[in-house]
Coordinates of C-alpha atoms and ligand atoms in Angstrom, one line a residue:
M8 CA 83.0 94.0 165.3
C9 CA 81.9 97.6 164.8
G10 CA 78.4 98.7 163.8
I11 CA 77.7 101.3 161.0
V12 CA 74.3 103.0 160.0
G13 CA 73.7 105.6 157.5
Y14 CA 70.4 107.7 156.5
T15 CA 69.3 110.1 153.7
G16 CA 65.7 111.3 153.5
M17 CA 63.3 114.0 154.6
Q18 CA 63.6 113.5 158.3
E19 CA 66.2 114.7 160.8
A20 CA 69.0 112.3 160.3
A21 CA 70.6 112.6 163.8
P22 CA 67.8 110.8 165.9
I23 CA 67.5 108.1 163.3
L24 CA 71.3 107.3 163.4
L25 CA 71.4 107.3 167.2
E26 CA 68.4 104.9 167.2
G27 CA 70.1 102.7 164.7
L28 CA 73.3 102.7 166.7
K29 CA 71.2 101.6 170.1
R30 CA 70.0 98.7 168.0
L31 CA 73.6 97.6 167.6
E32 CA 74.6 97.9 171.1
Y33 CA 74.3 94.3 171.6
R34 CA 77.2 93.7 169.2
G35 CA 79.5 95.3 172.0
Y36 CA 81.4 98.4 171.5
D37 CA 83.6 100.9 173.3
S38 CA 82.9 104.3 171.6
A39 CA 80.3 105.8 169.1
G40 CA 79.8 108.7 166.8
I41 CA 77.7 110.5 164.2
A42 CA 78.3 112.8 161.2
V43 CA 75.6 114.9 159.7
I44 CA 75.5 117.1 156.6
N45 CA 74.3 120.5 157.5
G46 CA 74.2 122.7 154.5
N47 CA 77.8 122.5 153.1
E48 CA 79.2 121.4 156.6
I49 CA 79.8 118.0 158.0
S50 CA 79.3 118.0 161.8
V51 CA 80.8 115.3 163.8
R52 CA 80.2 114.2 167.5
K53 CA 81.8 111.2 168.8
V54 CA 82.6 109.8 172.2
S55 CA 84.4 107.0 174.0
G56 CA 82.0 105.0 176.1
R57 CA 78.2 104.4 175.7
I58 CA 75.8 105.7 173.2
A59 CA 73.9 107.3 176.0
K60 CA 76.8 109.8 176.4
L61 CA 76.6 110.6 172.7
C62 CA 72.9 111.2 173.1
E63 CA 73.5 113.6 175.9
I64 CA 76.1 115.5 174.1
T65 CA 73.8 115.9 171.1
N66 CA 70.8 116.5 173.0
D67 CA 69.2 113.2 171.5
G68 CA 70.3 114.5 168.0
A69 CA 68.8 118.0 168.1
A70 CA 72.1 119.6 168.3
C71 CA 73.0 118.1 165.0
P72 CA 70.6 119.3 162.2
G73 CA 70.6 117.9 158.9
K74 CA 68.8 115.1 156.9
V75 CA 71.9 113.1 155.8
G76 CA 74.3 111.3 158.0
I77 CA 76.3 108.3 159.2
G78 CA 76.8 106.7 162.5
H79 CA 79.2 104.2 164.0
T80 CA 79.8 101.9 167.2
R81 CA 83.3 101.1 167.4
W82 CA 84.8 97.8 168.8
A83 CA 88.4 98.9 169.0
T84 CA 91.1 97.0 167.0
H85 CA 93.8 99.6 166.2
G86 CA 94.0 102.2 168.9
A87 CA 92.5 102.2 172.3
P88 CA 88.9 103.4 172.7
T89 CA 89.3 107.2 173.0
D90 CA 87.3 110.1 171.5
I91 CA 89.8 110.8 168.9
N92 CA 89.8 107.1 167.9
A93 CA 86.1 107.0 167.8
H94 CA 84.5 107.2 164.2
P95 CA 83.4 108.9 162.2
H96 CA 86.8 110.1 160.8
V97 CA 87.1 113.5 158.8
S98 CA 89.4 114.3 155.8
N99 CA 91.8 117.2 156.3
D100 CA 89.8 119.4 154.1
G101 CA 86.7 118.5 156.0
K102 CA 84.8 117.5 152.9
F103 CA 84.5 113.7 153.7
A104 CA 83.4 111.6 156.7
V105 CA 83.8 108.0 157.0
V106 CA 82.7 105.1 159.3
H107 CA 84.3 101.5 159.1
N108 CA 83.6 98.0 160.2
G109 CA 86.5 95.6 159.5
I110 CA 90.4 95.9 159.3
I111 CA 92.4 97.7 156.6
E112 CA 95.4 95.4 156.6
N113 CA 97.7 97.6 154.7
Y114 CA 97.0 100.7 156.5
L115 CA 100.6 101.4 157.6
A116 CA 101.8 101.6 154.2
L117 CA 99.1 103.9 153.1
R118 CA 99.4 106.0 156.3
E119 CA 103.2 106.6 155.3
E120 CA 102.3 107.3 151.8
L121 CA 99.6 109.9 152.9
I122 CA 101.9 111.5 155.4
N123 CA 104.7 111.8 152.7
K124 CA 102.1 113.7 150.6
G125 CA 101.5 116.2 153.4
Y126 CA 98.4 114.6 155.1
H127 CA 98.2 114.6 158.6
F128 CA 96.4 112.1 161.0
E129 CA 94.6 112.7 164.1
S130 CA 93.8 109.1 165.3
E131 CA 95.7 105.7 165.6
T132 CA 93.1 104.0 163.6
D133 CA 93.5 102.0 160.4
T134 CA 90.2 103.6 159.2
E135 CA 91.5 107.3 158.9
V136 CA 93.6 106.3 155.8
V137 CA 90.4 105.8 153.9
V138 CA 88.9 109.3 154.5
Q139 CA 92.3 110.9 153.5
L140 CA 92.6 108.8 150.5
L141 CA 89.1 110.1 149.4
E142 CA 90.4 113.6 149.8
M143 CA 93.4 112.8 147.6
Y144 CA 91.4 111.0 144.9
Y145 CA 88.4 113.3 144.8
K146 CA 88.3 115.4 141.6
G147 CA 84.7 116.5 141.8
D148 CA 83.3 113.0 140.9
L149 CA 82.5 110.9 144.1
K150 CA 81.9 107.5 142.4
S151 CA 85.3 107.6 140.8
A152 CA 87.0 108.6 144.1
V153 CA 85.2 105.7 145.7
M154 CA 86.4 103.2 143.1
R155 CA 90.0 104.6 143.2
V156 CA 90.1 104.4 147.0
S157 CA 88.6 100.8 147.1
S158 CA 91.3 99.7 144.7
R159 CA 94.0 100.6 147.2
L160 CA 92.5 98.9 150.2
Q161 CA 93.4 95.4 151.4
G162 CA 91.5 93.5 154.2
S163 CA 87.9 93.6 155.3
Y164 CA 85.7 96.6 155.3
A165 CA 82.0 97.8 155.3
L166 CA 82.5 101.6 154.7
G167 CA 80.0 104.4 155.0
V168 CA 80.8 107.8 153.5
V169 CA 79.3 111.3 153.3
C170 CA 80.7 114.1 151.1
S171 CA 79.7 117.8 151.6
D172 CA 79.7 118.3 147.8
A173 CA 77.0 115.7 147.6
P174 CA 74.6 116.9 150.6
D175 CA 71.9 114.5 149.9
E176 CA 73.9 111.2 149.5
I177 CA 75.4 108.5 151.4
V178 CA 77.8 105.9 150.0
A179 CA 78.1 102.2 151.2
I180 CA 81.1 100.1 150.2
R181 CA 81.3 96.4 151.1
E182 CA 84.4 94.0 151.1
S183 CA 84.2 91.1 153.5
S184 CA 82.1 92.7 156.2
P185 CA 78.4 92.7 156.0
L186 CA 76.4 95.7 154.7
I187 CA 72.7 96.1 154.0
I188 CA 70.6 98.8 152.3
G189 CA 67.2 99.7 153.8
I190 CA 64.7 100.7 151.1
G191 CA 62.0 103.3 152.5
A192 CA 59.5 105.7 150.8
G193 CA 61.5 109.0 150.0
E194 CA 64.1 108.0 152.4
N195 CA 66.9 105.1 152.4
Y196 CA 69.4 103.6 154.8
F197 CA 72.4 101.4 155.1
A198 CA 73.6 99.4 158.2
S199 CA 76.0 96.6 159.0
D200 CA 73.1 94.4 160.2
I201 CA 69.4 94.3 159.9
T202 CA 68.8 95.0 163.5
A203 CA 69.5 98.6 163.1
L204 CA 67.0 98.8 160.0
V205 CA 64.2 96.5 160.7
S206 CA 62.1 99.1 162.7
Y207 CA 62.2 101.5 159.7
T208 CA 61.8 99.2 156.8
K209 CA 61.7 95.5 156.0
N210 CA 62.7 95.9 152.4
V211 CA 66.4 95.5 152.0
I212 CA 69.2 94.8 149.6
Y213 CA 72.3 92.8 150.6
L214 CA 75.5 94.3 149.2
E215 CA 78.0 91.7 148.0
D216 CA 81.9 91.8 148.4
G217 CA 83.2 94.3 145.8
E218 CA 80.1 96.2 145.5
F219 CA 79.3 100.0 146.6
A220 CA 76.0 102.0 146.4
Q221 CA 75.3 105.5 145.9
I222 CA 72.2 106.4 147.9
T223 CA 69.9 109.4 147.8
P224 CA 66.2 109.7 149.3
D225 CA 64.7 108.4 146.0
T226 CA 67.5 106.5 144.3
V227 CA 69.9 103.5 145.1
M228 CA 72.5 102.8 142.5
I229 CA 74.7 99.8 143.0
Y230 CA 77.9 99.2 141.3
D231 CA 80.9 96.7 141.2
L232 CA 84.3 98.2 142.0
L233 CA 84.9 98.7 138.3
G234 CA 82.0 101.1 138.1
N235 CA 79.6 98.7 136.3
P236 CA 75.9 98.9 137.5
V237 CA 74.8 95.9 139.2
S238 CA 71.1 94.9 139.5
K239 CA 70.0 93.7 142.9
K240 CA 66.8 92.2 144.2
V241 CA 64.9 93.8 147.0
Q242 CA 64.3 91.0 149.8
R243 CA 61.7 91.2 152.4
V244 CA 63.0 90.7 156.1
T245 CA 60.9 88.2 158.2
W246 CA 62.9 88.7 161.4
D247 CA 61.8 90.8 164.4
V248 CA 64.4 93.0 166.1
Q249 CA 65.2 90.6 169.0
A250 CA 65.9 87.7 166.4
A251 CA 68.0 90.1 164.2
E252 CA 70.3 90.8 167.1
K253 CA 71.3 87.2 167.0
G254 CA 71.6 87.1 163.1
G255 CA 68.7 84.8 163.0
Y256 CA 70.2 82.2 165.4
E257 CA 68.3 81.3 168.6
H258 CA 71.3 82.1 170.9
F259 CA 74.3 84.2 170.7
M260 CA 76.4 81.1 171.5
L261 CA 75.2 79.3 168.4
K262 CA 75.9 82.4 166.4
E263 CA 79.4 82.6 167.8
I264 CA 80.2 79.0 167.1
V265 CA 79.1 79.5 163.5
E266 CA 81.3 82.6 163.3
Q267 CA 84.3 80.9 164.3
P268 CA 85.8 80.2 160.8
R269 CA 85.5 84.0 160.1
A270 CA 86.9 85.0 163.5
V271 CA 89.9 82.6 163.2
E272 CA 90.5 84.1 159.7
A273 CA 90.5 87.6 160.9
T274 CA 92.9 86.6 163.4
I275 CA 95.4 84.8 161.3
R276 CA 95.2 86.5 157.9
P277 CA 96.7 89.9 159.0
R278 CA 99.7 88.2 160.6
I279 CA 100.7 86.3 157.4
R280 CA 102.5 88.2 154.8
D281 CA 104.7 87.1 151.9
N282 CA 104.2 83.4 153.1
R283 CA 105.9 84.2 156.7
V284 CA 104.2 84.8 160.1
V285 CA 104.8 88.5 161.0
L286 CA 104.5 89.5 164.7
E287 CA 107.4 92.1 164.6
E288 CA 105.0 95.0 164.8
E289 CA 103.9 93.5 168.3
G290 CA 107.5 93.9 169.4
L291 CA 108.2 90.1 169.5
N292 CA 111.6 89.7 167.5
A293 CA 114.3 87.0 167.3
E294 CA 116.7 88.9 169.4
F295 CA 114.0 88.9 172.4
L296 CA 113.0 85.3 171.6
R297 CA 116.5 84.0 171.7
G298 CA 116.8 85.1 175.4
I299 CA 113.8 83.1 176.4
K300 CA 114.6 79.8 178.1
R301 CA 111.1 78.6 179.3
I302 CA 107.5 79.7 178.8
Y303 CA 104.8 79.7 181.5
I304 CA 101.2 80.0 180.2
T305 CA 98.7 81.2 182.9
A306 CA 95.0 82.0 182.6
C307 CA 91.5 80.9 183.8
G308 CA 88.7 78.7 182.7
S309 CA 88.6 78.2 178.9
A310 CA 91.6 80.4 178.4
Y311 CA 93.7 78.2 180.6
Y312 CA 92.5 75.1 178.5
A313 CA 93.6 76.9 175.3
G314 CA 97.0 77.3 177.0
C315 CA 97.0 73.6 177.8
V316 CA 96.2 72.7 174.2
G317 CA 98.5 75.5 172.7
R318 CA 101.5 74.4 174.8
Y319 CA 102.0 71.2 172.6
A320 CA 102.3 73.3 169.6
I321 CA 104.9 75.5 171.0
E322 CA 106.9 72.7 172.5
S323 CA 106.6 70.7 169.4
L324 CA 107.7 73.4 167.1
C325 CA 110.1 75.6 169.2
R326 CA 111.4 73.0 171.5
I327 CA 111.1 75.4 174.5
P328 CA 109.7 73.9 177.7
V329 CA 106.3 75.2 178.4
S330 CA 104.4 75.1 181.8
T331 CA 100.7 75.7 182.3
E332 CA 99.4 77.0 185.5
L333 CA 95.8 78.4 186.6
A334 CA 96.2 82.0 187.2
S335 CA 94.4 81.6 190.6
E336 CA 97.2 79.2 191.6
F337 CA 100.0 81.0 189.8
R338 CA 99.4 84.3 191.5
Y339 CA 99.9 82.7 195.1
G340 CA 102.4 80.0 194.1
D341 CA 105.7 82.2 194.3
P342 CA 106.2 81.1 190.6
M343 CA 109.8 80.4 189.6
V344 CA 109.8 83.0 186.8
D345 CA 112.5 85.5 185.7
S346 CA 113.9 87.5 182.8
E347 CA 114.4 84.3 180.7
T348 CA 110.9 83.2 181.3
L349 CA 108.1 84.4 178.9
V350 CA 104.8 84.5 180.6
I351 CA 101.9 84.2 178.2
V352 CA 98.6 85.2 179.6
L353 CA 95.2 84.3 177.7
S354 CA 92.0 86.3 178.4
Q355 CA 89.0 87.0 176.3
S356 CA 87.7 89.9 178.3
G357 CA 91.0 91.1 179.5
E358 CA 89.6 91.9 182.9
T359 CA 89.8 88.7 184.7
A360 CA 91.1 89.5 188.2
D361 CA 93.2 86.4 188.8
T362 CA 95.0 86.8 185.3
I363 CA 95.8 90.5 186.1
A364 CA 97.3 89.4 189.3
A365 CA 99.3 86.7 187.5
I366 CA 100.8 89.6 185.2
K367 CA 101.6 91.7 188.2
E368 CA 103.2 88.8 189.9
S369 CA 105.3 87.9 186.7
K370 CA 106.4 91.6 186.3
S371 CA 107.4 91.7 189.9
K372 CA 109.9 88.9 189.2
G373 CA 111.3 90.5 186.0
A374 CA 109.4 88.1 183.6
P375 CA 108.1 89.7 180.4
V376 CA 104.6 89.1 179.7
L377 CA 102.8 88.4 176.4
A378 CA 99.1 89.0 176.4
I379 CA 96.8 87.2 174.0
V380 CA 93.4 89.1 174.5
N381 CA 90.2 90.1 172.7
V382 CA 89.5 93.3 174.1
V383 CA 91.5 96.3 172.9
G384 CA 92.7 98.6 175.6
S385 CA 91.6 96.1 178.4
S386 CA 93.5 95.9 181.7
V387 CA 95.3 92.9 180.7
A388 CA 96.4 94.6 177.3
K389 CA 97.6 97.6 179.2
L390 CA 99.6 95.7 181.7
A391 CA 101.6 93.2 179.3
D392 CA 104.8 94.0 177.7
F393 CA 103.5 92.6 174.4
T394 CA 99.8 92.2 173.2
L395 CA 98.4 90.0 170.4
Y396 CA 94.8 90.7 169.9
T397 CA 92.4 88.0 168.8
W398 CA 90.1 89.7 166.4
A399 CA 87.0 87.6 167.3
G400 CA 85.0 90.6 167.6
P401 CA 82.7 90.9 170.8
E402 CA 81.7 87.7 172.4
I403 CA 78.3 88.0 173.9
A404 CA 77.5 84.5 175.3
V405 CA 79.1 83.8 178.7
A406 CA 80.5 80.4 177.4
T407 CA 83.2 81.4 175.2
T408 CA 83.7 79.7 171.8
K409 CA 85.3 82.0 169.3
G410 CA 87.3 83.6 172.1
Y411 CA 88.8 80.1 172.7
T412 CA 89.6 79.1 169.1
T413 CA 91.0 82.5 168.2
Q414 CA 93.3 82.2 171.4
L415 CA 94.6 78.9 170.1
A416 CA 95.1 80.3 166.5
L417 CA 97.3 83.1 168.1
L418 CA 99.1 80.4 170.2
Y419 CA 99.7 78.5 166.8
L420 CA 100.8 81.7 165.0
F421 CA 103.3 82.4 167.9
A422 CA 104.7 78.8 167.8
L423 CA 105.3 78.9 164.1
Y424 CA 106.7 82.4 164.2
T425 CA 109.0 81.5 167.0
A426 CA 110.1 78.3 165.6
G427 CA 110.9 80.1 162.3
E428 CA 112.7 83.0 164.0
L429 CA 114.8 80.5 166.0
G430 CA 115.5 78.3 163.2
R431 CA 114.0 75.3 165.1
I432 CA 112.2 73.8 162.0
D433 CA 113.5 73.5 158.4
E434 CA 111.9 75.5 155.6
K435 CA 110.0 72.5 154.3
T436 CA 108.3 71.9 157.7
Y437 CA 107.6 75.8 158.1
R438 CA 105.9 75.9 154.8
H439 CA 103.8 72.8 155.7
M440 CA 102.8 74.4 159.0
L441 CA 102.0 77.7 157.3
R442 CA 99.6 76.0 154.9
S443 CA 97.9 74.0 157.6
L444 CA 97.6 77.1 159.7
R445 CA 95.9 78.9 156.7
S446 CA 93.5 76.2 156.2
L447 CA 92.1 76.2 160.0
P448 CA 89.2 78.4 159.0
Q449 CA 87.9 75.9 156.4
K450 CA 88.7 73.0 158.7
I451 CA 86.7 74.6 161.3
Q452 CA 83.9 75.0 158.9
E453 CA 84.2 71.5 157.8
S454 CA 84.0 70.1 161.3
V455 CA 80.5 71.8 161.6
D456 CA 79.4 70.5 158.2
L457 CA 80.6 67.0 159.0
N458 CA 78.1 66.5 161.9
P459 CA 74.7 67.6 160.7
L460 CA 73.1 65.1 163.1
I461 CA 74.9 66.3 166.2
E462 CA 71.6 67.8 167.5
N463 CA 70.2 64.4 167.7
Y464 CA 72.9 63.3 170.1
A465 CA 71.7 65.6 172.7
D466 CA 68.8 63.1 173.7
D467 CA 71.4 60.7 174.7
Y468 CA 73.1 63.1 177.2
R469 CA 70.3 65.1 178.5
D470 CA 69.5 63.0 181.4
A471 CA 73.0 62.0 182.3
R472 CA 74.2 62.2 185.7
S473 CA 77.8 62.7 184.7
I474 CA 80.1 62.6 181.7
F475 CA 83.4 61.7 181.4
F476 CA 85.8 63.4 178.4
I477 CA 88.9 61.5 178.0
G478 CA 92.0 62.1 175.8
R479 CA 95.8 62.2 175.6
N480 CA 98.4 64.9 175.0
S481 CA 96.6 67.9 173.2
D482 CA 93.4 66.0 173.1
Y483 CA 93.3 66.0 176.9
G484 CA 93.6 69.7 176.8
A485 CA 90.6 69.8 174.4
A486 CA 88.7 67.4 176.6
M487 CA 89.0 69.9 179.5
E488 CA 87.5 72.5 177.5
G489 CA 84.8 70.3 176.2
A490 CA 83.9 69.3 179.6
L491 CA 83.6 72.8 180.8
K492 CA 81.3 73.7 178.0
M493 CA 79.2 70.7 179.0
K494 CA 79.2 71.7 182.6
E495 CA 78.7 75.5 182.4
I496 CA 75.7 75.5 180.1
S497 CA 73.9 72.2 180.7
Y498 CA 74.7 72.0 184.4
I499 CA 75.6 68.2 183.9
H500 CA 78.5 67.2 185.8
A501 CA 81.4 66.4 183.5
E502 CA 85.0 65.7 184.1
A503 CA 88.0 65.4 181.7
Y504 CA 90.6 62.8 182.3
A505 CA 93.8 61.8 180.9
A506 CA 93.0 58.6 179.1
G507 CA 96.1 57.0 180.4
E508 CA 95.3 57.7 184.0
L509 CA 91.8 55.9 184.0
K510 CA 93.5 52.6 185.4
H511 CA 95.0 54.5 188.2
G512 CA 91.5 54.9 190.0
T513 CA 88.8 56.6 187.9
I514 CA 87.9 53.3 186.0
A515 CA 86.2 52.4 189.3
L516 CA 83.5 54.7 188.2
I517 CA 82.8 53.4 185.0
E518 CA 79.6 51.4 185.2
E519 CA 76.9 50.1 182.7
H520 CA 75.9 52.9 180.5
Q521 CA 78.3 55.6 181.8
P522 CA 78.7 58.1 179.1
V523 CA 82.3 58.6 177.9
I524 CA 83.4 61.0 175.1
A525 CA 86.8 60.0 173.8
L526 CA 89.0 62.4 171.8
C527 CA 91.0 60.4 169.2
C528 CA 92.4 63.4 167.1
N529 CA 96.2 63.3 167.9
D530 CA 97.6 60.6 165.7
T531 CA 100.6 60.3 168.0
V532 CA 98.6 58.6 170.7
R533 CA 95.4 57.6 168.9
E534 CA 96.1 53.9 169.0
K535 CA 96.7 54.2 173.1
T536 CA 93.3 56.1 173.3
M537 CA 91.6 53.4 171.3
N538 CA 92.9 51.0 173.9
N539 CA 91.3 53.1 176.6
I540 CA 87.9 53.2 174.8
I541 CA 88.0 49.2 174.7
E542 CA 88.9 49.4 178.5
V543 CA 85.9 51.5 179.3
K544 CA 83.6 49.7 177.0
A545 CA 84.6 46.4 178.7
R546 CA 83.1 47.8 181.9
G547 CA 79.8 48.9 180.4
A548 CA 80.7 52.5 179.1
D549 CA 78.8 54.3 176.5
V550 CA 81.4 55.7 174.2
L551 CA 81.2 58.6 171.7
A552 CA 84.4 58.9 169.9
L553 CA 85.8 62.1 168.1
A554 CA 88.1 61.2 165.3
E555 CA 89.1 62.1 161.7
K556 CA 87.0 60.8 158.8
R557 CA 90.1 58.6 157.7
D558 CA 90.0 56.5 161.0
A559 CA 86.8 54.8 160.3
D560 CA 88.1 51.9 162.1
I561 CA 87.1 53.6 165.4
I562 CA 83.5 52.9 164.6
S563 CA 84.1 49.1 165.6
I564 CA 84.9 50.1 169.1
A565 CA 82.7 53.0 169.7
D566 CA 79.0 53.4 170.1
R567 CA 78.7 56.6 168.0
M568 CA 80.9 59.0 166.2
L569 CA 81.7 62.6 165.7
W570 CA 83.9 63.3 162.7
L571 CA 86.6 65.7 162.2
P572 CA 88.4 66.7 158.7
E573 CA 92.0 65.6 158.5
V574 CA 94.0 68.4 160.2
E575 CA 97.7 68.8 161.1
P576 CA 97.8 67.1 164.6
V577 CA 99.7 70.1 166.1
F578 CA 96.7 72.3 165.3
A579 CA 94.0 69.9 165.9
G580 CA 92.9 71.6 169.0
A581 CA 91.1 74.5 167.2
V582 CA 89.0 72.0 165.2
E583 CA 88.3 69.2 167.5
I584 CA 86.6 71.5 170.1
I585 CA 83.9 72.5 167.5
P586 CA 81.8 69.2 167.8
L587 CA 82.1 69.5 171.6
Q588 CA 80.8 73.0 171.7
L589 CA 77.7 72.0 169.5
L590 CA 77.2 68.9 171.7
A591 CA 77.1 71.0 174.9
Y592 CA 74.8 73.5 173.1
Y593 CA 72.3 71.1 172.0
T594 CA 72.3 69.2 175.3
A595 CA 71.7 72.3 177.1
K596 CA 68.9 73.3 174.7
A597 CA 67.3 69.9 175.2
R598 CA 67.5 70.6 179.1
N599 CA 65.9 74.1 178.5
C600 CA 68.9 75.9 180.2
D601 CA 69.6 79.6 179.8
I602 CA 72.4 79.1 177.4
D603 CA 73.6 82.6 176.9
K604 CA 73.4 83.5 180.4
P605 CA 74.1 80.4 182.6
K606 CA 73.1 80.4 186.2
N607 CA 75.8 81.8 188.8
L608 CA 78.3 82.8 185.8
A609 CA 79.5 86.1 184.7
K610 CA 81.2 86.9 181.3
S611 CA 84.2 88.2 183.1
V612 CA 85.2 87.4 186.6
T613 CA 86.6 90.9 187.6
V614 CA 87.0 89.7 191.2
E615 CA 88.7 86.9 193.1
Ligands
AGP9 C1 84.5 80.0 179.5 O1 83.3 79.5 178.7 C2 83.9 80.7 180.8 N1 83.0 81.7 180.5 C3 85.2 81.1 181.7 O2 85.8 79.9 182.1 C4 86.2 82.0 181.1 O3 87.0 81.2 180.1 C5 87.1 82.5 182.2 O4 86.4 83.2 183.1 C6 88.2 83.4 181.7 O5 87.6 84.6 181.2 P1 88.6 85.5 180.2 O6 89.0 84.7 179.1 O7 87.8 86.6 180.0 O8 89.9 86.0 181.1

């Protein structure tokens, strides 16, 4: 998730832009830049790496005189984090500069059109098409050029624009990415979130999707994309800077749990075109897939558990055998992989040492490697033969949530794409699965809304000595992730167990009031899991069952319930984890744990 800022007023713009970008550092980024209008020139300074480097090369802004400008922190999606790919991007004629947060989904077609019309591109980014389109459509009227360009863009964008022909103006355009205008006295601002503004002004206007603003030091004119004026209320911000970084949430983890519908949407939507899953541009095509006889999924921690859940979707739809293996075991286990084995590695950070080693081990044996990773240009992405990015945006909390569900979303996309390309499912099933996949963001949202009282359950677990999570099939994989969430942020011992295994020993541990959380979301094994609930209840266990609303009969055998919306069983893993994330979060909160930075843990385990 990138950060954008803009300023126009009577002060020097560069120091204000740099300060605003520093306020956005918490969002995570890998490059930064500013553009300032100086006379009738636009001067641009941008670097890969930290804002401190940008401050250094601009002498804290003194080297970029001017009172109007825009700034950007980039979280790379299209194109690795380099100086050239950093924003702002400038039009060929030097008249426009643009900063962007979001993804222009139709950028490839626009880029080709512009190149055919004689425009040249410097970067690999999707954003650069915007600034060249502005040059193409500009005939002296900035507002109509902005409207023409917006009508050509598909995807999500918050855009900031400066034009050397309008030396006191900044333009802000919003479509599906947050953009806020700050109202000052003889000066005005815009930013992608309040954190960058709140130390200058607490009077703000929230742009809505399909609106843009022309901003000068004394005026803010807002229009819809047809050019009709829109009147907006100025609102007063009550947050302080620290709270604003978390978007008003108490912890980054809760903010990132709530962001999951949008993160999964951002990951899925650009890969579905004309009612087909499209992964070709990642290099995965039918010819390659026909040569794959088996799949190995290897990763660490939650990423491994995502593989354990996603495996069922691949086997169910593609009928290709899938093995899962912890990367720390895989790398030393002399794995039996070869050119007919596709090794899929999963990683949020892309820097996990064991996972990197697993890639190298696979490639040394001639196995092609597909990486599913969140950080563009990370080591895992660079080493893999194919890379699918989870466009979850930066994940700040050590305990992963949106990183996990977006990994599952990509495994589901891969499963459906492969099944379609190899003809393993008929068209009717394909369409049904595509509809189910498209509905995942809304189902995830519903699984949050269906359990408004989940916070009250925390008191039932806060003093537990241990908690069992049980499930079968894909529910078992979700149980492993649910147990890890509980362990790593509340420090309560939790163990996931295959429900069918209880009678082979573990049930000896079930005594009066032993907390058991039973996942009953996979309808192919639900009855069996219900029998396991009865088994542990008979020995005094206290059972919380996780089930779809339509399975209300489970109430008769469980002590309490967490509800899920009806969801395609093959894809249930991305939905059933949500209540377990929230349960772990509220339990940890009740125990006053350091939720975003749990003891002994790092966000990325870059050593063995
Ligand atoms: C998950 O909440 C943990 N933070 C940890 O298990 C993590 O999933 C694991 O270290 C793998 O990290 P990666 O996805 O960045 O490779």
